[in-house]
One Martini backbone bead per residue (centre of mass of N, CA, C, O) as a GRO file, in nm:
protein
  110
    1MET     BB    1   2.507   0.288   1.890
    2GLU     BB    2   2.337   0.022   1.741
    3THR     BB    3   2.171  -0.022   1.462
    4THR     BB    4   1.879  -0.194   1.411
    5THR     BB    5   1.692  -0.415   1.199
    6LEU     BB    6   1.482  -0.634   1.134
    7GLU     BB    7   1.671  -0.821   0.927
    8VAL     BB    8   1.898  -0.863   1.167
    9GLU     BB    9   1.670  -1.025   1.363
   10PHE     BB   10   1.519  -1.109   1.108
   11GLU     BB   11   1.424  -1.268   0.863
   12PRO     BB   12   1.322  -1.121   0.549
   13GLU     BB   13   1.075  -1.343   0.508
   14THR     BB   14   0.949  -1.281   0.786
   15VAL     BB   15   0.889  -0.976   0.747
   16ASP     BB   16   0.726  -1.010   0.473
   17GLN     BB   17   0.494  -1.183   0.599
   18ILE     BB   18   0.389  -1.020   0.796
   19LEU     BB   19   0.341  -0.750   0.656
   20SER     BB   20   0.139  -0.888   0.444
   21ALA     BB   21  -0.057  -0.974   0.677
   22LEU     BB   22  -0.095  -0.634   0.758
   23ALA     BB   23  -0.206  -0.475   0.526
   24HIS     BB   24  -0.474  -0.549   0.624
   25LYS     BB   25  -0.715  -0.399   0.803
   26HIS     BB   26  -0.853  -0.652   0.935
   27ASN     BB   27  -0.613  -0.767   1.026
   28ARG     BB   28  -0.513  -0.526   1.225
   29GLY     BB   29  -0.797  -0.580   1.386
   30VAL     BB   30  -0.699  -0.862   1.506
   31LEU     BB   31  -0.484  -0.770   1.676
   32ASN     BB   32  -0.637  -0.541   1.836
   33TYR     BB   33  -0.804  -0.721   1.987
   34PHE     BB   34  -0.592  -0.864   2.139
   35ARG     BB   35  -0.462  -0.605   2.269
   36GLU     BB   36  -0.763  -0.538   2.425
   37SER     BB   37  -0.766  -0.814   2.530
   38SER     BB   38  -0.762  -1.100   2.788
   39GLU     BB   39  -0.770  -1.284   2.548
   40SER     BB   40  -0.637  -1.564   2.330
   41VAL     BB   41  -0.926  -1.639   2.250
   42ALA     BB   42  -1.140  -1.658   1.940
   43THR     BB   43  -1.409  -1.588   1.746
   44LEU     BB   44  -1.483  -1.529   1.425
   45SER     BB   45  -1.736  -1.352   1.505
   46GLU     BB   46  -1.587  -1.148   1.714
   47LEU     BB   47  -1.375  -1.048   1.506
   48ALA     BB   48  -1.595  -0.932   1.295
   49ASP     BB   49  -1.727  -0.752   1.475
   50TYR     BB   50  -1.492  -0.583   1.570
   51VAL     BB   51  -1.403  -0.499   1.286
   52ALA     BB   52  -1.707  -0.379   1.200
   53THR     BB   53  -1.706  -0.165   1.479
   54GLU     BB   54  -1.399  -0.051   1.523
   55GLY     BB   55  -1.298   0.101   1.230
   56THR     BB   56  -1.140  -0.111   1.013
   57SER     BB   57  -1.392  -0.060   0.860
   58SER     BB   58  -1.505   0.151   0.615
   59GLY     BB   59  -1.858   0.101   0.624
   60PHE     BB   60  -1.920  -0.081   0.335
   61GLU     BB   61  -1.911  -0.333   0.509
   62SER     BB   62  -2.034  -0.641   0.593
   63LEU     BB   63  -2.008  -0.869   0.816
   64GLU     BB   64  -1.981  -1.087   0.611
   65GLN     BB   65  -1.750  -0.969   0.450
   66VAL     BB   66  -1.534  -0.988   0.695
   67THR     BB   67  -1.578  -1.278   0.749
   68VAL     BB   68  -1.495  -1.409   0.481
   69HIS     BB   69  -1.225  -1.267   0.489
   70LEU     BB   70  -1.105  -1.378   0.726
   71HIS     BB   71  -1.158  -1.701   0.664
   72HIS     BB   72  -1.019  -1.703   0.363
   73ALA     BB   73  -0.752  -1.512   0.426
   74GLY     BB   74  -0.660  -1.356   0.677
   75LEU     BB   75  -0.626  -1.588   0.897
   76PRO     BB   76  -0.438  -1.770   0.736
   77LYS     BB   77  -0.209  -1.574   0.690
   78MET     BB   78  -0.137  -1.522   0.971
   79ALA     BB   79  -0.095  -1.827   1.031
   80ASP     BB   80   0.164  -1.840   0.813
   81ALA     BB   81   0.328  -1.606   0.984
   82GLY     BB   82   0.282  -1.650   1.326
   83ILE     BB   83   0.063  -1.488   1.466
   84LEU     BB   84  -0.162  -1.727   1.449
   85ASP     BB   85  -0.408  -1.949   1.530
   86TYR     BB   86  -0.619  -2.136   1.289
   87TYR     BB   87  -0.946  -2.324   1.319
   88PRO     BB   88  -1.193  -2.357   1.076
   89GLN     BB   89  -1.366  -2.587   1.180
   90THR     BB   90  -1.423  -2.389   1.477
   91LYS     BB   91  -1.362  -2.082   1.437
   92THR     BB   92  -1.081  -2.058   1.590
   93VAL     BB   93  -0.857  -1.824   1.778
   94ARG     BB   94  -0.501  -1.796   1.843
   95SER     BB   95  -0.274  -1.626   2.007
   96ARG     BB   96   0.058  -1.499   1.935
   97ASP     BB   97   0.356  -1.441   2.041
   98HIS     BB   98   0.546  -1.188   1.868
   99PRO     BB   99   0.859  -1.015   1.862
  100LEU     BB  100   0.769  -0.816   1.609
  101LEU     BB  101   0.491  -0.737   1.771
  102GLU     BB  102   0.618  -0.531   1.975
  103PHE     BB  103   0.384  -0.307   2.087
  104SER     BB  104   0.195  -0.016   2.236
  105GLU     BB  105   0.009   0.032   1.994
  106PRO     BB  106  -0.221   0.057   1.766
  107LEU     BB  107  -0.301  -0.030   1.471
  108GLU     BB  108  -0.369   0.117   1.195
  109ALA     BB  109  -0.655   0.115   0.943
  110ALA     BB  110  -0.576   0.269   0.663
   0.00000   0.00000   0.00000
């Protein structure tokens, strides 16, 4: 049986972009929100509240700080990587099924 790597199945730039987008714990929290929810669309406030209260925040960050990060950095970076669609005008997020992100366990917040 031949072992495959991510770079064989996907362009290395794609892998790098997705890993970079998921490097921040808040962004992984957004992904976990959609994995645990039956919804494919969420508002920025719903995501920020989840991230701030479900353990992906360090506890030293306020809801406002999490919201600012997601709006200005996290969600745009995840959208650029093709992980989700972010509509900043309406502060709405739509999850996208990306084959590189098919895994069964939630991502660690560490």
